[in-house]
Amino acid sequence: MGTFLSALQMEVLKGDPEANLKKVERLSSLLPKGGLLLLPEVFCCGFDYGRLQELASQSAAVLEFLKDLSGKLDGVVVATLPLKEGNCVYNAAVVFDKGRLLGRRPKIKLFPLFKEPLHFCPGREEENRVFETSVGKVGIVVCFEVRFNSLTNALRRQGAQIILVPALWGLERREHFKVLTRARAIETQSFLVAANGWGKGGDRTFFAGSSGIYSPWGEVLAYKEDGEGPLVAEVDLSQVEKVRKKLPVDL
């Protein structure tokens, strides 16, 4: 039996954690147990800058939800949310494995068009790391960061087998997202899971969907252009080493 990799594509309702968590609970009930689930960027609240401090102060409830969800699914759950540490709020990915928090990875490259640098503190380059999970070695790049192959190549050098891209990526740049996510899978010879938001994000921004799961050879294992719902692919992680031996690439 292989490893199940999953992503949820959903309309992230701006500033409404209760509704977003209920949606994740409903959609995730359709998924197989024992695998990995990736949620879109800031899945709980979107980019609600007017209430960012308030939402960050409520992160404990979201973290508890993710902990419980990973326990119910008996697997790995990865999501980003606003996390306050000292005087900083980070757009941070967290990794839960069967009810246990493995760590967090703050977004390093903040997106100027969404004015992220005005509201979030950036993470440090040394925080771009691989997590050892029950499903394999996992690395994360958050949305805009997929444009920077220095980050994904560093994850490959650290032994990543699976690269995750949680995103809230705008519709006008949809083709960029499709090309970049698949290219990073090919370039790093890793499985790649991209979970993007879809639909209207509470303001004039429309998010692109186009979530996908790709093989180390660049094959499209699952893809969802529009609408809400889960994507699932059963994969054999041994394919990572087979591809890397077949076509050695020094990154």
mmCIF file of N, CA and C in Angstrom, residues 125-250:
data_model
loop_
_atom_site.group_PDB
_atom_site.id
_atom_site.type_symbol
_atom_site.label_atom_id
_atom_site.label_comp_id
_atom_site.label_asym_id
_atom_site.label_seq_id
_atom_site.Cartn_x
_atom_site.Cartn_y
_atom_site.Cartn_z
ATOM 1 N N GLU A 125 16.236 32.495 6.760
ATOM 2 C CA GLU A 125 16.603 31.472 5.773
ATOM 3 C C GLU A 125 16.891 30.126 6.443
ATOM 4 N N GLU A 126 17.500 30.158 7.628
ATOM 5 C CA GLU A 126 17.846 28.897 8.301
ATOM 6 C C GLU A 126 16.611 28.141 8.799
ATOM 7 N N GLU A 127 15.447 28.798 8.760
ATOM 8 C CA GLU A 127 14.211 28.119 9.153
ATOM 9 C C GLU A 127 13.583 27.341 7.994
ATOM 10 N N ASN A 128 14.195 27.409 6.828
ATOM 11 C CA ASN A 128 13.754 26.617 5.679
ATOM 12 C C ASN A 128 14.315 25.211 5.843
ATOM 13 N N ARG A 129 13.515 24.331 6.426
ATOM 14 C CA ARG A 129 14.051 23.029 6.822
ATOM 15 C C ARG A 129 13.079 21.904 6.494
ATOM 16 N N VAL A 130 13.604 20.701 6.590
ATOM 17 C CA VAL A 130 12.823 19.490 6.328
ATOM 18 C C VAL A 130 12.318 18.919 7.649
ATOM 19 N N PHE A 131 11.072 18.448 7.627
ATOM 20 C CA PHE A 131 10.458 17.805 8.789
ATOM 21 C C PHE A 131 10.396 16.295 8.551
ATOM 22 N N GLU A 132 10.857 15.543 9.531
ATOM 23 C CA GLU A 132 10.747 14.074 9.485
ATOM 24 C C GLU A 132 9.368 13.702 10.007
ATOM 25 N N THR A 133 8.520 13.164 9.140
ATOM 26 C CA THR A 133 7.152 12.828 9.524
ATOM 27 C C THR A 133 6.891 11.341 9.318
ATOM 28 N N SER A 134 5.727 10.908 9.748
ATOM 29 C CA SER A 134 5.353 9.502 9.592
ATOM 30 C C SER A 134 5.121 9.122 8.138
ATOM 31 N N VAL A 135 4.963 10.103 7.251
ATOM 32 C CA VAL A 135 4.775 9.776 5.832
ATOM 33 C C VAL A 135 6.028 10.029 5.001
ATOM 34 N N GLY A 136 7.046 10.626 5.583
ATOM 35 C CA GLY A 136 8.260 10.898 4.827
ATOM 36 C C GLY A 136 8.873 12.231 5.202
ATOM 37 N N LYS A 137 9.900 12.618 4.459
ATOM 38 C CA LYS A 137 10.626 13.862 4.709
ATOM 39 C C LYS A 137 9.965 14.990 3.923
ATOM 40 N N VAL A 138 9.484 15.995 4.660
ATOM 41 C CA VAL A 138 8.616 17.027 4.093
ATOM 42 C C VAL A 138 9.262 18.402 4.224
ATOM 43 N N GLY A 139 9.235 19.169 3.132
ATOM 44 C CA GLY A 139 9.645 20.565 3.147
ATOM 45 C C GLY A 139 8.493 21.444 2.689
ATOM 46 N N ILE A 140 8.535 22.716 3.059
ATOM 47 C CA ILE A 140 7.418 23.634 2.799
ATOM 48 C C ILE A 140 7.944 24.931 2.202
ATOM 49 N N VAL A 141 7.298 25.395 1.132
ATOM 50 C CA VAL A 141 7.465 26.774 0.667
ATOM 51 C C VAL A 141 6.065 27.374 0.577
ATOM 52 N N VAL A 142 5.904 28.577 1.070
ATOM 53 C CA VAL A 142 4.576 29.174 1.209
ATOM 54 C C VAL A 142 4.307 30.136 0.051
ATOM 55 N N CYS A 143 3.358 29.771 -0.801
ATOM 56 C CA CYS A 143 2.810 30.621 -1.856
ATOM 57 C C CYS A 143 3.904 31.293 -2.695
ATOM 58 N N PHE A 144 4.085 32.607 -2.558
ATOM 59 C CA PHE A 144 5.051 33.408 -3.314
ATOM 60 C C PHE A 144 6.437 32.770 -3.336
ATOM 61 N N GLU A 145 6.775 32.022 -2.295
ATOM 62 C CA GLU A 145 8.108 31.427 -2.186
ATOM 63 C C GLU A 145 8.390 30.391 -3.263
ATOM 64 N N VAL A 146 7.349 29.853 -3.909
ATOM 65 C CA VAL A 146 7.582 28.854 -4.945
ATOM 66 C C VAL A 146 8.303 29.472 -6.147
ATOM 67 N N ARG A 147 8.322 30.796 -6.221
ATOM 68 C CA ARG A 147 9.071 31.470 -7.286
ATOM 69 C C ARG A 147 10.585 31.403 -7.058
ATOM 70 N N PHE A 148 11.005 31.048 -5.857
ATOM 71 C CA PHE A 148 12.425 31.086 -5.500
ATOM 72 C C PHE A 148 12.965 29.665 -5.394
ATOM 73 N N ASN A 149 13.594 29.194 -6.477
ATOM 74 C CA ASN A 149 14.055 27.805 -6.444
ATOM 75 C C ASN A 149 15.229 27.603 -5.499
ATOM 76 N N SER A 150 15.832 28.689 -5.010
ATOM 77 C CA SER A 150 16.874 28.527 -3.990
ATOM 78 C C SER A 150 16.304 27.861 -2.743
ATOM 79 N N LEU A 151 15.034 28.139 -2.441
ATOM 80 C CA LEU A 151 14.393 27.535 -1.264
ATOM 81 C C LEU A 151 14.087 26.060 -1.492
ATOM 82 N N THR A 152 13.504 25.733 -2.646
ATOM 83 C CA THR A 152 13.161 24.331 -2.910
ATOM 84 C C THR A 152 14.413 23.491 -3.140
ATOM 85 N N ASN A 153 15.418 24.060 -3.787
ATOM 86 C CA ASN A 153 16.664 23.312 -3.977
ATOM 87 C C ASN A 153 17.353 23.033 -2.643
ATOM 88 N N ALA A 154 17.264 23.985 -1.709
ATOM 89 C CA ALA A 154 17.826 23.760 -0.372
ATOM 90 C C ALA A 154 17.103 22.616 0.331
ATOM 91 N N LEU A 155 15.792 22.533 0.151
ATOM 92 C CA LEU A 155 15.028 21.431 0.746
ATOM 93 C C LEU A 155 15.446 20.095 0.137
ATOM 94 N N ARG A 156 15.658 20.080 -1.159
ATOM 95 C CA ARG A 156 16.123 18.858 -1.822
ATOM 96 C C ARG A 156 17.478 18.427 -1.246
ATOM 97 N N ARG A 157 18.383 19.388 -1.055
ATOM 98 C CA ARG A 157 19.705 19.045 -0.509
ATOM 99 C C ARG A 157 19.604 18.491 0.907
ATOM 100 N N GLN A 158 18.544 18.880 1.617
ATOM 101 C CA GLN A 158 18.320 18.365 2.973
ATOM 102 C C GLN A 158 17.593 17.024 2.970
ATOM 103 N N GLY A 159 17.271 16.521 1.779
ATOM 104 C CA GLY A 159 16.671 15.199 1.685
ATOM 105 C C GLY A 159 15.168 15.155 1.564
ATOM 106 N N ALA A 160 14.528 16.274 1.256
ATOM 107 C CA ALA A 160 13.063 16.287 1.138
ATOM 108 C C ALA A 160 12.590 15.308 0.074
ATOM 109 N N GLN A 161 11.556 14.563 0.409
ATOM 110 C CA GLN A 161 10.883 13.686 -0.550
ATOM 111 C C GLN A 161 9.588 14.311 -1.063
ATOM 112 N N ILE A 162 8.992 15.156 -0.230
ATOM 113 C CA ILE A 162 7.706 15.789 -0.542
ATOM 114 C C ILE A 162 7.847 17.281 -0.270
ATOM 115 N N ILE A 163 7.478 18.095 -1.241
ATOM 116 C CA ILE A 163 7.475 19.544 -1.056
ATOM 117 C C ILE A 163 6.031 20.027 -1.069
ATOM 118 N N LEU A 164 5.688 20.845 -0.095
ATOM 119 C CA LEU A 164 4.324 21.337 0.069
ATOM 120 C C LEU A 164 4.272 22.828 -0.233
ATOM 121 N N VAL A 165 3.214 23.230 -0.950
ATOM 122 C CA VAL A 165 3.030 24.638 -1.308
ATOM 123 C C VAL A 165 1.622 25.080 -0.901
ATOM 124 N N PRO A 166 1.436 25.535 0.338
ATOM 125 C CA PRO A 166 0.153 26.149 0.711
ATOM 126 C C PRO A 166 0.103 27.554 0.116
ATOM 127 N N ALA A 167 -1.053 27.931 -0.464
ATOM 128 C CA ALA A 167 -1.087 29.196 -1.205
ATOM 129 C C ALA A 167 -2.453 29.863 -1.153
ATOM 130 N N LEU A 168 -2.416 31.186 -1.296
ATOM 131 C CA LEU A 168 -3.571 31.993 -1.702
ATOM 132 C C LEU A 168 -3.079 32.810 -2.893
ATOM 133 N N TRP A 169 -3.179 32.230 -4.065
ATOM 134 C CA TRP A 169 -2.551 32.748 -5.288
ATOM 135 C C TRP A 169 -3.633 33.316 -6.195
ATOM 136 N N GLY A 170 -3.433 34.555 -6.639
ATOM 137 C CA GLY A 170 -4.448 35.263 -7.401
ATOM 138 C C GLY A 170 -4.688 34.718 -8.798
ATOM 139 N N LEU A 171 -5.913 34.904 -9.278
ATOM 140 C CA LEU A 171 -6.347 34.356 -10.564
ATOM 141 C C LEU A 171 -5.531 34.892 -11.731
ATOM 142 N N GLU A 172 -5.160 36.162 -11.711
ATOM 143 C CA GLU A 172 -4.452 36.724 -12.863
ATOM 144 C C GLU A 172 -3.074 36.097 -13.050
ATOM 145 N N ARG A 173 -2.576 35.410 -12.033
ATOM 146 C CA ARG A 173 -1.276 34.743 -12.140
ATOM 147 C C ARG A 173 -1.433 33.221 -12.113
ATOM 148 N N ARG A 174 -2.613 32.743 -12.513
ATOM 149 C CA ARG A 174 -2.890 31.300 -12.467
ATOM 150 C C ARG A 174 -1.858 30.492 -13.241
ATOM 151 N N GLU A 175 -1.547 30.901 -14.465
ATOM 152 C CA GLU A 175 -0.617 30.112 -15.277
ATOM 153 C C GLU A 175 0.760 30.040 -14.626
ATOM 154 N N HIS A 176 1.170 31.101 -13.954
ATOM 155 C CA HIS A 176 2.443 31.066 -13.226
ATOM 156 C C HIS A 176 2.410 29.952 -12.174
ATOM 157 N N PHE A 177 1.317 29.877 -11.430
ATOM 158 C CA PHE A 177 1.198 28.888 -10.354
ATOM 159 C C PHE A 177 1.271 27.468 -10.909
ATOM 160 N N LYS A 178 0.558 27.231 -11.996
ATOM 161 C CA LYS A 178 0.540 25.899 -12.594
ATOM 162 C C LYS A 178 1.933 25.488 -13.069
ATOM 163 N N VAL A 179 2.612 26.408 -13.732
ATOM 164 C CA VAL A 179 3.946 26.098 -14.259
ATOM 165 C C VAL A 179 4.968 25.955 -13.132
ATOM 166 N N LEU A 180 4.953 26.882 -12.189
ATOM 167 C CA LEU A 180 5.960 26.872 -11.126
ATOM 168 C C LEU A 180 5.849 25.646 -10.228
ATOM 169 N N THR A 181 4.631 25.261 -9.863
ATOM 170 C CA THR A 181 4.488 24.109 -8.964
ATOM 171 C C THR A 181 4.956 22.822 -9.644
ATOM 172 N N ARG A 182 4.560 22.639 -10.887
ATOM 173 C CA ARG A 182 4.998 21.431 -11.592
ATOM 174 C C ARG A 182 6.508 21.460 -11.844
ATOM 175 N N ALA A 183 7.013 22.639 -12.179
ATOM 176 C CA ALA A 183 8.452 22.762 -12.434
ATOM 177 C C ALA A 183 9.272 22.431 -11.192
ATOM 178 N N ARG A 184 8.798 22.844 -10.021
ATOM 179 C CA ARG A 184 9.559 22.566 -8.798
ATOM 180 C C ARG A 184 9.591 21.065 -8.503
ATOM 181 N N ALA A 185 8.517 20.356 -8.833
ATOM 182 C CA ALA A 185 8.535 18.898 -8.676
ATOM 183 C C ALA A 185 9.599 18.284 -9.580
ATOM 184 N N ILE A 186 9.627 18.722 -10.841
ATOM 185 C CA ILE A 186 10.604 18.195 -11.797
ATOM 186 C C ILE A 186 12.022 18.569 -11.377
ATOM 187 N N GLU A 187 12.202 19.815 -11.001
ATOM 188 C CA GLU A 187 13.529 20.340 -10.676
ATOM 189 C C GLU A 187 14.142 19.650 -9.461
ATOM 190 N N THR A 188 13.332 19.446 -8.424
ATOM 191 C CA THR A 188 13.847 18.826 -7.197
ATOM 192 C C THR A 188 13.684 17.314 -7.188
ATOM 193 N N GLN A 189 12.995 16.777 -8.199
ATOM 194 C CA GLN A 189 12.729 15.343 -8.286
ATOM 195 C C GLN A 189 12.066 14.839 -7.004
ATOM 196 N N SER A 190 11.032 15.572 -6.615
ATOM 197 C CA SER A 190 10.266 15.276 -5.400
ATOM 198 C C SER A 190 8.785 15.228 -5.743
ATOM 199 N N PHE A 191 8.007 14.583 -4.888
ATOM 200 C CA PHE A 191 6.561 14.784 -4.962
ATOM 201 C C PHE A 191 6.263 16.205 -4.506
ATOM 202 N N LEU A 192 5.291 16.826 -5.130
ATOM 203 C CA LEU A 192 4.900 18.177 -4.740
ATOM 204 C C LEU A 192 3.384 18.250 -4.617
ATOM 205 N N VAL A 193 2.932 18.816 -3.502
ATOM 206 C CA VAL A 193 1.503 19.029 -3.247
ATOM 207 C C VAL A 193 1.272 20.529 -3.117
ATOM 208 N N ALA A 194 0.367 21.065 -3.935
ATOM 209 C CA ALA A 194 0.027 22.492 -3.890
ATOM 210 C C ALA A 194 -1.450 22.633 -3.557
ATOM 211 N N ALA A 195 -1.748 23.352 -2.478
ATOM 212 C CA ALA A 195 -3.135 23.598 -2.061
ATOM 213 C C ALA A 195 -3.391 25.099 -2.124
ATOM 214 N N ASN A 196 -4.211 25.513 -3.080
ATOM 215 C CA ASN A 196 -4.496 26.935 -3.244
ATOM 216 C C ASN A 196 -5.930 27.239 -2.845
ATOM 217 N N GLY A 197 -6.154 28.471 -2.450
ATOM 218 C CA GLY A 197 -7.519 28.931 -2.258
ATOM 219 C C GLY A 197 -8.209 29.119 -3.598
ATOM 220 N N TRP A 198 -9.507 29.182 -3.570
ATOM 221 C CA TRP A 198 -10.289 29.394 -4.791
ATOM 222 C C TRP A 198 -11.442 30.338 -4.462
ATOM 223 N N GLY A 199 -11.797 31.167 -5.421
ATOM 224 C CA GLY A 199 -12.967 32.023 -5.257
ATOM 225 C C GLY A 199 -12.623 33.362 -4.647
ATOM 226 N N LYS A 200 -13.649 34.073 -4.284
ATOM 227 C CA LYS A 200 -13.496 35.435 -3.780
ATOM 228 C C LYS A 200 -13.068 35.403 -2.320
ATOM 229 N N GLY A 201 -12.030 36.159 -2.017
ATOM 230 C CA GLY A 201 -11.459 36.112 -0.680
ATOM 231 C C GLY A 201 -11.971 37.181 0.256
ATOM 232 N N GLY A 202 -13.179 37.686 0.033
ATOM 233 C CA GLY A 202 -13.749 38.683 0.927
ATOM 234 C C GLY A 202 -13.505 40.098 0.471
ATOM 235 N N ASP A 203 -12.754 40.267 -0.609
ATOM 236 C CA ASP A 203 -12.545 41.594 -1.187
ATOM 237 C C ASP A 203 -12.514 41.434 -2.698
ATOM 238 N N ARG A 204 -11.753 42.245 -3.393
ATOM 239 C CA ARG A 204 -11.751 42.192 -4.851
ATOM 240 C C ARG A 204 -10.848 41.101 -5.415
ATOM 241 N N THR A 205 -10.078 40.444 -4.575
ATOM 242 C CA THR A 205 -9.157 39.413 -5.048
ATOM 243 C C THR A 205 -9.903 38.110 -5.315
ATOM 244 N N PHE A 206 -9.639 37.511 -6.478
ATOM 245 C CA PHE A 206 -10.191 36.194 -6.792
ATOM 246 C C PHE A 206 -9.016 35.229 -6.867
ATOM 247 N N PHE A 207 -9.127 34.130 -6.137
ATOM 248 C CA PHE A 207 -8.017 33.190 -6.063
ATOM 249 C C PHE A 207 -8.158 32.095 -7.117
ATOM 250 N N ALA A 208 -7.010 31.561 -7.543
ATOM 251 C CA ALA A 208 -6.908 30.835 -8.805
ATOM 252 C C ALA A 208 -7.245 29.356 -8.743
ATOM 253 N N GLY A 209 -7.344 28.771 -7.547
ATOM 254 C CA GLY A 209 -7.494 27.320 -7.528
ATOM 255 C C GLY A 209 -6.252 26.682 -8.141
ATOM 256 N N SER A 210 -6.477 25.736 -9.056
ATOM 257 C CA SER A 210 -5.366 25.081 -9.768
ATOM 258 C C SER A 210 -4.433 24.342 -8.818
ATOM 259 N N SER A 211 -5.010 23.783 -7.759
ATOM 260 C CA SER A 211 -4.236 22.949 -6.840
ATOM 261 C C SER A 211 -3.838 21.658 -7.549
ATOM 262 N N GLY A 212 -2.699 21.104 -7.163
ATOM 263 C CA GLY A 212 -2.252 19.900 -7.847
ATOM 264 C C GLY A 212 -1.310 19.055 -7.013
ATOM 265 N N ILE A 213 -1.180 17.812 -7.437
ATOM 266 C CA ILE A 213 -0.216 16.874 -6.859
ATOM 267 C C ILE A 213 0.599 16.323 -8.023
ATOM 268 N N TYR A 214 1.932 16.414 -7.909
ATOM 269 C CA TYR A 214 2.825 16.068 -9.013
ATOM 270 C C TYR A 214 3.878 15.067 -8.552
ATOM 271 N N SER A 215 4.306 14.232 -9.491
ATOM 272 C CA SER A 215 5.313 13.218 -9.187
ATOM 273 C C SER A 215 6.716 13.786 -9.388
ATOM 274 N N PRO A 216 7.745 13.070 -8.921
ATOM 275 C CA PRO A 216 9.120 13.529 -9.143
ATOM 276 C C PRO A 216 9.501 13.590 -10.626
ATOM 277 N N TRP A 217 8.741 12.933 -11.464
ATOM 278 C CA TRP A 217 8.966 12.960 -12.916
ATOM 279 C C TRP A 217 8.126 14.046 -13.589
ATOM 280 N N GLY A 218 7.318 14.729 -12.797
ATOM 281 C CA GLY A 218 6.486 15.805 -13.324
ATOM 282 C C GLY A 218 5.109 15.379 -13.782
ATOM 283 N N GLU A 219 4.742 14.135 -13.507
ATOM 284 C CA GLU A 219 3.404 13.674 -13.896
ATOM 285 C C GLU A 219 2.342 14.336 -13.022
ATOM 286 N N VAL A 220 1.196 14.625 -13.619
ATOM 287 C CA VAL A 220 0.069 15.204 -12.885
ATOM 288 C C VAL A 220 -0.721 14.053 -12.266
ATOM 289 N N LEU A 221 -0.642 13.919 -10.960
ATOM 290 C CA LEU A 221 -1.321 12.824 -10.263
ATOM 291 C C LEU A 221 -2.731 13.209 -9.839
ATOM 292 N N ALA A 222 -2.947 14.489 -9.585
ATOM 293 C CA ALA A 222 -4.280 15.006 -9.236
ATOM 294 C C ALA A 222 -4.258 16.507 -9.507
ATOM 295 N N TYR A 223 -5.403 17.036 -9.961
ATOM 296 C CA TYR A 223 -5.451 18.467 -10.292
ATOM 297 C C TYR A 223 -6.895 18.944 -10.189
ATOM 298 N N LYS A 224 -7.066 20.152 -9.665
ATOM 299 C CA LYS A 224 -8.398 20.753 -9.575
ATOM 300 C C LYS A 224 -8.278 22.219 -9.964
ATOM 301 N N GLU A 225 -8.839 22.577 -11.096
ATOM 302 C CA GLU A 225 -8.734 23.957 -11.586
ATOM 303 C C GLU A 225 -9.635 24.898 -10.791
ATOM 304 N N ASP A 226 -10.920 24.566 -10.703
ATOM 305 C CA ASP A 226 -11.896 25.451 -10.069
ATOM 306 C C ASP A 226 -12.724 24.696 -9.034
ATOM 307 N N GLY A 227 -13.390 25.463 -8.174
ATOM 308 C CA GLY A 227 -14.298 24.884 -7.203
ATOM 309 C C GLY A 227 -13.596 24.387 -5.954
ATOM 310 N N GLU A 228 -14.420 23.971 -4.998
ATOM 311 C CA GLU A 228 -13.903 23.467 -3.729
ATOM 312 C C GLU A 228 -13.892 21.944 -3.724
ATOM 313 N N GLY A 229 -12.993 21.393 -2.932
ATOM 314 C CA GLY A 229 -12.976 19.952 -2.767
ATOM 315 C C GLY A 229 -11.582 19.413 -2.544
ATOM 316 N N PRO A 230 -11.495 18.124 -2.214
ATOM 317 C CA PRO A 230 -10.201 17.499 -1.953
ATOM 318 C C PRO A 230 -9.558 16.944 -3.220
ATOM 319 N N LEU A 231 -8.245 16.863 -3.199
ATOM 320 C CA LEU A 231 -7.464 16.139 -4.196
ATOM 321 C C LEU A 231 -6.699 15.065 -3.446
ATOM 322 N N VAL A 232 -6.623 13.868 -4.023
ATOM 323 C CA VAL A 232 -5.926 12.762 -3.366
ATOM 324 C C VAL A 232 -5.131 11.980 -4.405
ATOM 325 N N ALA A 233 -3.926 11.595 -4.040
ATOM 326 C CA ALA A 233 -3.132 10.699 -4.873
ATOM 327 C C ALA A 233 -2.431 9.693 -3.973
ATOM 328 N N GLU A 234 -2.475 8.438 -4.364
ATOM 329 C CA GLU A 234 -1.718 7.404 -3.658
ATOM 330 C C GLU A 234 -0.372 7.253 -4.353
ATOM 331 N N VAL A 235 0.706 7.432 -3.611
ATOM 332 C CA VAL A 235 2.031 7.459 -4.223
ATOM 333 C C VAL A 235 2.955 6.442 -3.568
ATOM 334 N N ASP A 236 4.009 6.121 -4.300
ATOM 335 C CA ASP A 236 5.074 5.254 -3.798
ATOM 336 C C ASP A 236 6.316 6.127 -3.618
ATOM 337 N N LEU A 237 6.694 6.388 -2.374
ATOM 338 C CA LEU A 237 7.814 7.294 -2.118
ATOM 339 C C LEU A 237 9.150 6.760 -2.626
ATOM 340 N N SER A 238 9.221 5.463 -2.888
ATOM 341 C CA SER A 238 10.471 4.931 -3.436
ATOM 342 C C SER A 238 10.739 5.481 -4.837
ATOM 343 N N GLN A 239 9.711 6.047 -5.470
ATOM 344 C CA GLN A 239 9.883 6.641 -6.795
ATOM 345 C C GLN A 239 10.856 7.821 -6.749
ATOM 346 N N VAL A 240 10.931 8.483 -5.606
ATOM 347 C CA VAL A 240 11.840 9.630 -5.476
ATOM 348 C C VAL A 240 13.277 9.200 -5.749
ATOM 349 N N GLU A 241 13.736 8.168 -5.061
ATOM 350 C CA GLU A 241 15.117 7.720 -5.247
ATOM 351 C C GLU A 241 15.323 7.110 -6.627
ATOM 352 N N LYS A 242 14.303 6.449 -7.155
ATOM 353 C CA LYS A 242 14.426 5.860 -8.493
ATOM 354 C C LYS A 242 14.649 6.941 -9.538
ATOM 355 N N VAL A 243 13.884 8.026 -9.442
ATOM 356 C CA VAL A 243 14.035 9.123 -10.400
ATOM 357 C C VAL A 243 15.392 9.794 -10.232
ATOM 358 N N ARG A 244 15.819 9.984 -8.996
ATOM 359 C CA ARG A 244 17.104 10.652 -8.753
ATOM 360 C C ARG A 244 18.285 9.809 -9.224
ATOM 361 N N LYS A 245 18.151 8.496 -9.172
ATOM 362 C CA LYS A 245 19.208 7.625 -9.687
ATOM 363 C C LYS A 245 19.169 7.553 -11.211
ATOM 364 N N LYS A 246 17.963 7.568 -11.760
ATOM 365 C CA LYS A 246 17.800 7.493 -13.216
ATOM 366 C C LYS A 246 18.353 8.732 -13.898
ATOM 367 N N LEU A 247 18.128 9.895 -13.286
ATOM 368 C CA LEU A 247 18.555 11.164 -13.875
ATOM 369 C C LEU A 247 19.237 12.003 -12.792
ATOM 370 N N PRO A 248 20.502 11.720 -12.508
ATOM 371 C CA PRO A 248 21.186 12.441 -11.427
ATOM 372 C C PRO A 248 21.289 13.943 -11.719
ATOM 373 N N VAL A 249 20.876 14.739 -10.758
ATOM 374 C CA VAL A 249 20.941 16.197 -10.869
ATOM 375 C C VAL A 249 21.603 16.721 -9.602
ATOM 376 N N ASP A 250 22.650 17.473 -9.764
ATOM 377 C CA ASP A 250 23.371 18.032 -8.619
ATOM 378 C C ASP A 250 22.823 19.416 -8.310
#
